[in-house]
mmCIF file of C-alpha atoms and ligand atoms in Angstrom:
data_model
loop_
_atom_site.group_PDB
_atom_site.id
_atom_site.type_symbol
_atom_site.label_atom_id
_atom_site.label_comp_id
_atom_site.label_asym_id
_atom_site.label_seq_id
_atom_site.Cartn_x
_atom_site.Cartn_y
_atom_site.Cartn_z
ATOM 1 C CA UNK A 29 0.000 0.000 0.000
ATOM 2 C CA UNK A 30 1.185 3.494 -0.770
ATOM 3 C CA UNK A 31 2.319 5.515 2.135
ATOM 4 C CA UNK A 32 3.624 9.008 2.609
ATOM 5 C CA UNK A 33 6.491 10.059 4.754
ATOM 6 C CA UNK A 34 5.195 13.025 6.683
ATOM 7 C CA UNK A 35 7.934 15.244 8.063
ATOM 8 C CA UNK A 36 5.672 17.291 10.296
ATOM 9 C CA UNK A 37 2.150 16.623 11.606
ATOM 10 C CA UNK A 38 -0.500 17.741 9.078
ATOM 11 C CA UNK A 39 -2.139 19.863 11.746
ATOM 12 C CA UNK A 40 0.865 22.158 11.551
ATOM 13 C CA UNK A 41 -0.198 23.060 8.018
ATOM 14 C CA UNK A 42 -3.956 22.965 8.417
ATOM 15 C CA UNK A 43 -5.386 26.487 8.317
ATOM 16 C CA UNK A 44 -7.683 27.416 11.138
ATOM 17 C CA UNK A 45 -11.265 27.721 9.884
ATOM 18 C CA UNK A 46 -12.755 31.200 10.358
ATOM 19 C CA UNK A 47 -15.807 31.133 12.610
ATOM 20 C CA UNK A 48 -18.576 33.703 12.039
ATOM 21 C CA UNK A 49 -21.451 34.079 14.490
ATOM 22 C CA UNK A 50 -24.579 35.335 12.710
ATOM 23 C CA UNK A 51 -27.601 36.688 14.535
ATOM 24 C CA UNK A 52 -30.500 36.680 12.076
ATOM 25 C CA UNK A 53 -33.872 38.314 12.816
ATOM 26 C CA UNK A 54 -36.119 35.373 11.976
ATOM 27 C CA UNK A 55 -38.032 34.122 8.944
ATOM 28 C CA UNK A 56 -40.769 36.739 8.571
ATOM 29 C CA UNK A 57 -40.643 37.064 4.787
ATOM 30 C CA UNK A 58 -39.639 35.488 1.484
ATOM 31 C CA UNK A 59 -36.806 38.038 1.456
ATOM 32 C CA UNK A 60 -35.509 36.933 4.864
ATOM 33 C CA UNK A 61 -35.497 33.251 3.865
ATOM 34 C CA UNK A 62 -33.508 34.095 0.736
ATOM 35 C CA UNK A 63 -31.118 36.147 2.862
ATOM 36 C CA UNK A 64 -30.529 33.295 5.323
ATOM 37 C CA UNK A 65 -29.924 30.885 2.429
ATOM 38 C CA UNK A 66 -27.477 33.333 0.866
ATOM 39 C CA UNK A 67 -25.512 33.576 4.132
ATOM 40 C CA UNK A 68 -25.394 29.807 4.659
ATOM 41 C CA UNK A 69 -24.442 29.000 1.057
ATOM 42 C CA UNK A 70 -21.779 31.707 0.915
ATOM 43 C CA UNK A 71 -20.252 30.583 4.223
ATOM 44 C CA UNK A 72 -20.011 26.984 2.978
ATOM 45 C CA UNK A 73 -18.478 28.136 -0.317
ATOM 46 C CA UNK A 74 -15.909 30.275 1.514
ATOM 47 C CA UNK A 75 -14.961 27.484 3.914
ATOM 48 C CA UNK A 76 -16.264 29.520 6.859
ATOM 49 C CA UNK A 77 -17.957 27.919 9.855
ATOM 50 C CA UNK A 78 -21.237 29.776 10.412
ATOM 51 C CA UNK A 79 -22.858 29.729 13.824
ATOM 52 C CA UNK A 80 -26.433 30.653 12.971
ATOM 53 C CA UNK A 81 -28.945 31.982 15.469
ATOM 54 C CA UNK A 82 -32.596 32.790 14.665
ATOM 55 C CA UNK A 83 -33.966 35.486 17.028
ATOM 56 C CA UNK A 84 -37.669 34.945 16.237
ATOM 57 C CA UNK A 85 -38.110 38.739 15.862
ATOM 58 C CA UNK A 86 -36.937 39.475 19.422
ATOM 59 C CA UNK A 87 -34.115 41.879 20.244
ATOM 60 C CA UNK A 88 -33.533 40.139 23.588
ATOM 61 C CA UNK A 89 -32.836 36.878 21.730
ATOM 62 C CA UNK A 90 -30.338 38.699 19.523
ATOM 63 C CA UNK A 91 -28.561 40.152 22.556
ATOM 64 C CA UNK A 92 -28.332 36.662 24.105
ATOM 65 C CA UNK A 93 -26.933 35.240 20.848
ATOM 66 C CA UNK A 94 -24.334 38.018 20.623
ATOM 67 C CA UNK A 95 -23.175 37.356 24.193
ATOM 68 C CA UNK A 96 -22.887 33.658 23.434
ATOM 69 C CA UNK A 97 -20.778 34.450 20.331
ATOM 70 C CA UNK A 98 -18.468 36.519 22.560
ATOM 71 C CA UNK A 99 -18.200 33.633 25.042
ATOM 72 C CA UNK A 100 -17.401 31.231 22.184
ATOM 73 C CA UNK A 101 -14.683 33.628 20.949
ATOM 74 C CA UNK A 102 -15.860 33.604 17.328
ATOM 75 C CA UNK A 103 -13.599 35.432 14.838
ATOM 76 C CA UNK A 104 -16.243 37.772 13.397
ATOM 77 C CA UNK A 105 -19.864 38.582 14.262
ATOM 78 C CA UNK A 106 -22.569 39.420 11.714
ATOM 79 C CA UNK A 107 -25.726 41.060 13.032
ATOM 80 C CA UNK A 108 -28.991 42.042 11.362
ATOM 81 C CA UNK A 109 -30.578 44.179 14.079
ATOM 82 C CA UNK A 110 -34.350 43.759 14.248
ATOM 83 C CA UNK A 111 -34.770 47.353 15.487
ATOM 84 C CA UNK A 112 -32.442 50.360 15.279
ATOM 85 C CA UNK A 113 -32.142 51.327 18.962
ATOM 86 C CA UNK A 114 -30.883 49.776 22.180
ATOM 87 C CA UNK A 115 -27.662 48.128 21.008
ATOM 88 C CA UNK A 116 -24.904 50.252 22.579
ATOM 89 C CA UNK A 117 -24.215 48.074 25.652
ATOM 90 C CA UNK A 118 -23.853 44.756 23.840
ATOM 91 C CA UNK A 119 -21.996 46.320 20.915
ATOM 92 C CA UNK A 120 -19.515 47.758 23.424
ATOM 93 C CA UNK A 121 -19.051 44.253 24.857
ATOM 94 C CA UNK A 122 -18.260 42.973 21.337
ATOM 95 C CA UNK A 123 -15.772 45.797 20.804
ATOM 96 C CA UNK A 124 -14.105 45.146 24.178
ATOM 97 C CA UNK A 125 -13.762 41.469 23.207
ATOM 98 C CA UNK A 126 -11.982 42.708 20.033
ATOM 99 C CA UNK A 127 -14.359 40.845 17.725
ATOM 100 C CA UNK A 128 -15.015 42.715 14.464
ATOM 101 C CA UNK A 129 -18.729 43.319 13.841
ATOM 102 C CA UNK A 130 -20.488 43.418 10.478
ATOM 103 C CA UNK A 131 -23.975 44.945 10.385
ATOM 104 C CA UNK A 132 -25.808 43.211 7.582
ATOM 105 C CA UNK A 133 -28.971 44.523 5.863
ATOM 106 C CA UNK A 134 -30.358 46.685 8.720
ATOM 107 C CA UNK A 135 -28.319 49.166 10.719
ATOM 108 C CA UNK A 136 -28.340 50.633 14.248
ATOM 109 C CA UNK A 137 -28.746 54.237 15.422
ATOM 110 C CA UNK A 138 -25.720 54.146 17.779
ATOM 111 C CA UNK A 139 -23.908 57.498 17.869
ATOM 112 C CA UNK A 140 -20.578 55.698 18.345
ATOM 113 C CA UNK A 141 -19.924 54.240 14.909
ATOM 114 C CA UNK A 142 -16.639 52.690 16.099
ATOM 115 C CA UNK A 143 -18.825 49.966 17.657
ATOM 116 C CA UNK A 144 -18.994 48.188 14.296
ATOM 117 C CA UNK A 145 -16.519 47.635 11.471
ATOM 118 C CA UNK A 146 -18.880 48.039 8.554
ATOM 119 C CA UNK A 147 -22.495 48.095 7.377
ATOM 120 C CA UNK A 148 -23.333 46.021 4.303
ATOM 121 C CA UNK A 149 -26.795 46.620 2.883
ATOM 122 C CA UNK A 150 -29.021 48.961 0.902
ATOM 123 C CA UNK A 151 -30.292 52.528 1.215
ATOM 124 C CA UNK A 152 -33.832 52.122 2.575
ATOM 125 C CA UNK A 153 -34.605 55.863 2.326
ATOM 126 C CA UNK A 154 -33.771 55.708 -1.371
ATOM 127 C CA UNK A 155 -36.066 52.691 -1.775
ATOM 128 C CA UNK A 156 -38.948 54.641 -0.214
ATOM 129 C CA UNK A 157 -38.154 57.573 -2.489
ATOM 130 C CA UNK A 158 -38.216 55.372 -5.582
ATOM 131 C CA UNK A 159 -41.606 53.974 -4.546
ATOM 132 C CA UNK A 160 -42.929 57.525 -4.047
ATOM 133 C CA UNK A 161 -41.450 58.764 -7.315
ATOM 134 C CA UNK A 162 -43.174 55.957 -9.179
ATOM 135 C CA UNK A 163 -46.511 57.113 -7.707
ATOM 136 C CA UNK A 164 -45.857 60.791 -8.469
ATOM 137 C CA UNK A 165 -45.276 59.811 -12.100
ATOM 138 C CA UNK A 166 -48.380 57.592 -12.158
ATOM 139 C CA UNK A 167 -50.454 60.437 -10.633
ATOM 140 C CA UNK A 168 -50.129 62.312 -13.920
ATOM 141 C CA UNK A 169 -52.616 59.818 -15.369
ATOM 142 C CA UNK A 170 -55.024 60.038 -12.389
ATOM 143 C CA UNK A 171 -57.717 62.537 -11.460
ATOM 144 C CA UNK A 172 -58.578 64.066 -8.061
ATOM 145 C CA UNK A 173 -57.192 63.187 -4.657
ATOM 146 C CA UNK A 174 -54.983 60.123 -4.404
ATOM 147 C CA UNK A 175 -55.522 58.417 -1.043
ATOM 148 C CA UNK A 176 -52.763 56.086 0.093
ATOM 149 C CA UNK A 177 -52.843 53.481 2.840
ATOM 150 C CA UNK A 178 -49.437 52.420 4.121
ATOM 151 C CA UNK A 179 -48.387 49.074 5.579
ATOM 152 C CA UNK A 180 -45.282 49.724 7.632
ATOM 153 C CA UNK A 181 -42.629 47.159 8.482
ATOM 154 C CA UNK A 182 -41.658 46.142 12.014
ATOM 155 C CA UNK A 183 -42.003 49.089 14.418
ATOM 156 C CA UNK A 184 -38.620 50.672 15.135
ATOM 157 C CA UNK A 185 -36.793 48.801 12.346
ATOM 158 C CA UNK A 186 -34.506 50.689 9.990
ATOM 159 C CA UNK A 187 -36.407 49.725 6.798
ATOM 160 C CA UNK A 188 -39.769 50.740 8.301
ATOM 161 C CA UNK A 189 -38.451 54.124 9.461
ATOM 162 C CA UNK A 190 -36.495 54.866 6.302
ATOM 163 C CA UNK A 191 -38.935 53.572 3.689
ATOM 164 C CA UNK A 192 -41.626 55.741 5.281
ATOM 165 C CA UNK A 193 -39.322 58.748 5.341
ATOM 166 C CA UNK A 194 -38.245 58.348 1.707
ATOM 167 C CA UNK A 195 -41.787 57.812 0.420
ATOM 168 C CA UNK A 196 -43.160 60.832 2.307
ATOM 169 C CA UNK A 197 -40.373 63.032 0.945
ATOM 170 C CA UNK A 198 -41.007 61.930 -2.643
ATOM 171 C CA UNK A 199 -44.808 62.360 -2.635
ATOM 172 C CA UNK A 200 -44.436 66.000 -1.539
ATOM 173 C CA UNK A 201 -43.945 66.668 -5.261
ATOM 174 C CA UNK A 202 -47.669 65.932 -5.807
ATOM 175 C CA UNK A 203 -49.975 67.536 -3.179
ATOM 176 C CA UNK A 204 -52.948 65.398 -4.318
ATOM 177 C CA UNK A 205 -51.235 62.322 -2.835
ATOM 178 C CA UNK A 206 -52.146 61.859 0.833
ATOM 179 C CA UNK A 207 -51.441 59.039 3.283
ATOM 180 C CA UNK A 208 -54.804 58.487 4.965
ATOM 181 C CA UNK A 209 -53.892 55.465 7.116
ATOM 182 C CA UNK A 210 -50.575 53.974 8.180
ATOM 183 C CA UNK A 211 -50.043 50.964 10.407
ATOM 184 C CA UNK A 212 -47.529 48.186 10.935
ATOM 185 C CA UNK A 213 -47.983 44.815 9.270
ATOM 186 C CA UNK A 214 -44.741 43.452 10.764
ATOM 187 C CA UNK A 215 -43.320 42.544 7.345
ATOM 188 C CA UNK A 216 -45.521 39.403 7.208
ATOM 189 C CA UNK A 217 -48.185 38.229 4.741
ATOM 190 C CA UNK A 218 -50.676 37.341 7.476
ATOM 191 C CA UNK A 219 -50.423 40.719 9.218
ATOM 192 C CA UNK A 220 -50.441 42.562 5.870
ATOM 193 C CA UNK A 221 -53.742 40.894 5.014
ATOM 194 C CA UNK A 222 -55.242 41.536 8.432
ATOM 195 C CA UNK A 223 -54.341 45.230 8.523
ATOM 196 C CA UNK A 224 -55.494 45.760 4.928
ATOM 197 C CA UNK A 225 -58.858 44.239 5.875
ATOM 198 C CA UNK A 226 -59.115 46.834 8.648
ATOM 199 C CA UNK A 227 -58.123 49.649 6.254
ATOM 200 C CA UNK A 228 -60.794 48.500 3.777
ATOM 201 C CA UNK A 229 -63.407 48.328 6.509
ATOM 202 C CA UNK A 230 -62.609 51.852 7.670
ATOM 203 C CA UNK A 231 -62.013 53.599 4.343
ATOM 204 C CA UNK A 232 -63.609 51.353 1.694
ATOM 205 C CA UNK A 233 -63.557 52.778 -1.824
ATOM 206 C CA UNK A 234 -61.738 55.934 -0.685
ATOM 207 C CA UNK A 235 -58.492 53.958 -0.949
ATOM 208 C CA UNK A 236 -56.683 54.500 -4.254
ATOM 209 C CA UNK A 237 -53.223 53.173 -3.447
ATOM 210 C CA UNK A 238 -51.552 50.696 -1.106
ATOM 211 C CA UNK A 239 -47.889 51.266 -0.270
ATOM 212 C CA UNK A 240 -46.421 48.229 1.528
ATOM 213 C CA UNK A 241 -42.896 48.333 2.988
ATOM 214 C CA UNK A 242 -42.293 44.806 1.699
ATOM 215 C CA UNK A 243 -43.658 42.404 -0.907
ATOM 216 C CA UNK A 244 -45.000 39.910 1.627
ATOM 217 C CA UNK A 245 -47.328 42.458 3.223
ATOM 218 C CA UNK A 246 -48.312 43.614 -0.263
ATOM 219 C CA UNK A 247 -49.167 40.056 -1.291
ATOM 220 C CA UNK A 248 -51.209 39.524 1.899
ATOM 221 C CA UNK A 249 -53.038 42.797 1.246
ATOM 222 C CA UNK A 250 -53.785 41.788 -2.348
ATOM 223 C CA UNK A 251 -55.760 38.847 -0.936
ATOM 224 C CA UNK A 252 -57.725 41.200 1.309
ATOM 225 C CA UNK A 253 -58.468 43.509 -1.638
ATOM 226 C CA UNK A 254 -59.745 40.583 -3.721
ATOM 227 C CA UNK A 255 -61.845 39.251 -0.862
ATOM 228 C CA UNK A 256 -63.422 42.714 -0.588
ATOM 229 C CA UNK A 257 -64.541 42.321 -4.217
ATOM 230 C CA UNK A 258 -62.036 44.839 -5.596
ATOM 231 C CA UNK A 259 -59.336 44.450 -8.238
ATOM 232 C CA UNK A 260 -55.763 44.889 -6.963
ATOM 233 C CA UNK A 261 -53.535 46.966 -9.255
ATOM 234 C CA UNK A 262 -56.663 48.431 -10.878
ATOM 235 C CA UNK A 263 -59.183 49.614 -8.259
ATOM 236 C CA UNK A 264 -56.348 49.976 -5.771
ATOM 237 C CA UNK A 265 -52.800 50.456 -7.039
ATOM 238 C CA UNK A 266 -50.280 48.288 -5.173
ATOM 239 C CA UNK A 267 -46.668 49.348 -4.582
ATOM 240 C CA UNK A 268 -44.204 47.273 -2.546
ATOM 241 C CA UNK A 269 -40.503 46.759 -1.883
ATOM 242 C CA UNK A 270 -38.052 43.790 -2.165
ATOM 243 C CA UNK A 271 -38.432 42.283 -5.627
ATOM 244 C CA UNK A 272 -38.927 38.684 -4.493
ATOM 245 C CA UNK A 273 -40.200 36.028 -6.919
ATOM 246 C CA UNK A 274 -43.652 36.156 -5.316
ATOM 247 C CA UNK A 275 -43.899 39.834 -6.272
ATOM 248 C CA UNK A 276 -42.932 39.100 -9.875
ATOM 249 C CA UNK A 277 -45.588 36.380 -10.008
ATOM 250 C CA UNK A 278 -48.164 38.846 -8.658
ATOM 251 C CA UNK A 279 -47.123 41.409 -11.278
ATOM 252 C CA UNK A 280 -47.345 38.838 -14.073
ATOM 253 C CA UNK A 281 -50.858 37.974 -12.793
ATOM 254 C CA UNK A 282 -51.707 41.701 -13.043
ATOM 255 C CA UNK A 283 -52.217 42.179 -9.280
ATOM 256 C CA UNK A 284 -49.187 44.256 -8.238
ATOM 257 C CA UNK A 285 -48.153 47.445 -10.019
ATOM 258 C CA UNK A 286 -44.529 47.833 -9.020
ATOM 259 C CA UNK A 287 -41.832 46.529 -6.699
ATOM 260 C CA UNK A 288 -38.665 48.347 -5.648
ATOM 261 C CA UNK A 289 -35.706 46.011 -5.406
ATOM 262 C CA UNK A 290 -33.700 45.303 -2.243
ATOM 263 C CA UNK A 291 -31.440 42.317 -2.780
ATOM 264 C CA UNK A 292 -31.152 39.741 0.031
ATOM 265 C CA UNK A 293 -28.148 38.108 -1.662
ATOM 266 C CA UNK A 294 -25.590 39.658 0.669
ATOM 267 C CA UNK A 295 -23.894 36.423 1.765
ATOM 268 C CA UNK A 296 -20.865 36.446 -0.580
ATOM 269 C CA UNK A 297 -19.933 40.044 0.292
ATOM 270 C CA UNK A 298 -20.406 39.419 4.013
ATOM 271 C CA UNK A 299 -18.169 36.344 3.879
ATOM 272 C CA UNK A 300 -15.354 38.008 1.901
ATOM 273 C CA UNK A 301 -15.515 40.972 4.302
ATOM 274 C CA UNK A 302 -15.416 38.583 7.276
ATOM 275 C CA UNK A 303 -12.245 36.991 5.839
ATOM 276 C CA UNK A 304 -10.624 40.421 5.453
ATOM 277 C CA UNK A 305 -11.562 41.405 8.998
ATOM 278 C CA UNK A 306 -10.301 38.110 10.424
ATOM 279 C CA UNK A 307 -6.999 38.768 8.616
ATOM 280 C CA UNK A 308 -6.793 42.174 10.300
ATOM 281 C CA UNK A 309 -7.402 44.158 7.101
ATOM 282 C CA UNK A 310 -9.310 47.440 7.050
ATOM 283 C CA UNK A 311 -12.609 47.327 5.180
ATOM 284 C CA UNK A 312 -14.842 50.179 3.907
ATOM 285 C CA UNK A 313 -17.068 51.649 6.648
ATOM 286 C CA UNK A 314 -20.122 50.965 4.559
ATOM 287 C CA UNK A 315 -20.897 48.912 1.481
ATOM 288 C CA UNK A 316 -24.245 50.059 0.116
ATOM 289 C CA UNK A 317 -25.622 48.433 -3.042
ATOM 290 C CA UNK A 318 -27.797 49.878 -5.796
ATOM 291 C CA UNK A 319 -31.491 49.019 -6.154
ATOM 292 C CA UNK A 320 -33.797 49.049 -9.170
ATOM 293 C CA UNK A 321 -37.508 49.660 -9.813
ATOM 294 C CA UNK A 322 -39.535 46.915 -11.506
ATOM 295 C CA UNK A 323 -42.961 47.903 -12.819
ATOM 296 C CA UNK A 324 -45.455 45.205 -13.823
ATOM 297 C CA UNK A 325 -44.924 45.912 -17.535
ATOM 298 C CA UNK A 326 -41.383 44.491 -17.316
ATOM 299 C CA UNK A 327 -42.158 41.576 -14.964
ATOM 300 C CA UNK A 328 -42.542 38.746 -17.501
ATOM 301 C CA UNK A 329 -39.292 39.683 -19.218
ATOM 302 C CA UNK A 330 -37.349 40.003 -15.945
ATOM 303 C CA UNK A 331 -38.772 36.946 -14.173
ATOM 304 C CA UNK A 332 -36.486 34.247 -15.671
ATOM 305 C CA UNK A 333 -33.352 36.063 -14.496
ATOM 306 C CA UNK A 334 -34.543 36.742 -10.944
ATOM 307 C CA UNK A 335 -32.393 34.941 -8.387
ATOM 308 C CA UNK A 336 -34.563 35.230 -5.296
HETATM 309 O O1 AHR B 17 -34.582 44.488 6.324
HETATM 310 C C1 AHR B 17 -35.085 44.208 5.062
HETATM 311 C C2 AHR B 17 -36.528 43.900 5.141
HETATM 312 O O2 AHR B 17 -36.773 42.894 6.093
HETATM 313 C C3 AHR B 17 -37.145 43.366 3.869
HETATM 314 O O3 AHR B 17 -37.700 44.333 3.082
HETATM 315 C C4 AHR B 17 -38.240 42.524 4.432
HETATM 316 O O4 AHR B 17 -38.912 41.749 3.513
HETATM 317 C C5 AHR B 17 -37.513 41.862 5.500
HETATM 318 O O5 AHR B 17 -38.232 41.072 6.316
#
């Protein structure tokens, strides 16, 4: 049998695997599932050991997970903070433990930006603006007041705050556009449907437009609109954010007017950044990607190339 003369134990050459602790929010949407898959696949491809923790939408669970990553002495931590506020204490603990921190997708409102190495994600204000600009353009073909109901994301989350802000800024260009009701639908289909039912009950045919902070709530609301005997995308225009496959299917079916893209496929960039940080390299303070707007007219053509 063949044998090899080994001069030194193999372990002397074996490279230590980088360990990344990742605190994910949960699985509230199609987007979030795609994001989790992207992180897991990219970690495996990069030869990184990923310690994955699902917080079930609770900040306290995320804080516990972060403390356990510190105790386990992981090389890098990735965090998608469910809400913007209340992170300073635990982020300081991470900094004191000298573990580089990557904020992925959502960010925090901490004044001390030295608490994290980088933020990798998208500009949520811009996404809200693009949604509003689409409506301002569409308003040119509409008569009279344009009454909007808004389904907000999770209360206190960066995308809910920023997508609201961006949309409100953009619709100022057309004074006929007014937000008549605005409530959280927690970024889920079920809650989006439930809140839309309440909006329809309260405002009925006064509603001209639904603006949902994500596709899942938009899709849930479409069901509510249909059950109320109205035609989504016709009687009530529907605008949402994310660009998931479900939204493209709804557009192809003629039920959703437009989706603003926000890619969940951040895994590869997070993993290459984690490798750089583990090697002691400096990385850009923020890596913010570019989004696109996909109106229903382009949906069938775009669908085959959509990756999430
Ligand atoms: O933080 C990004 C948002 O969170 C996505 O728009 C939404 O679908 C997700 O749950």
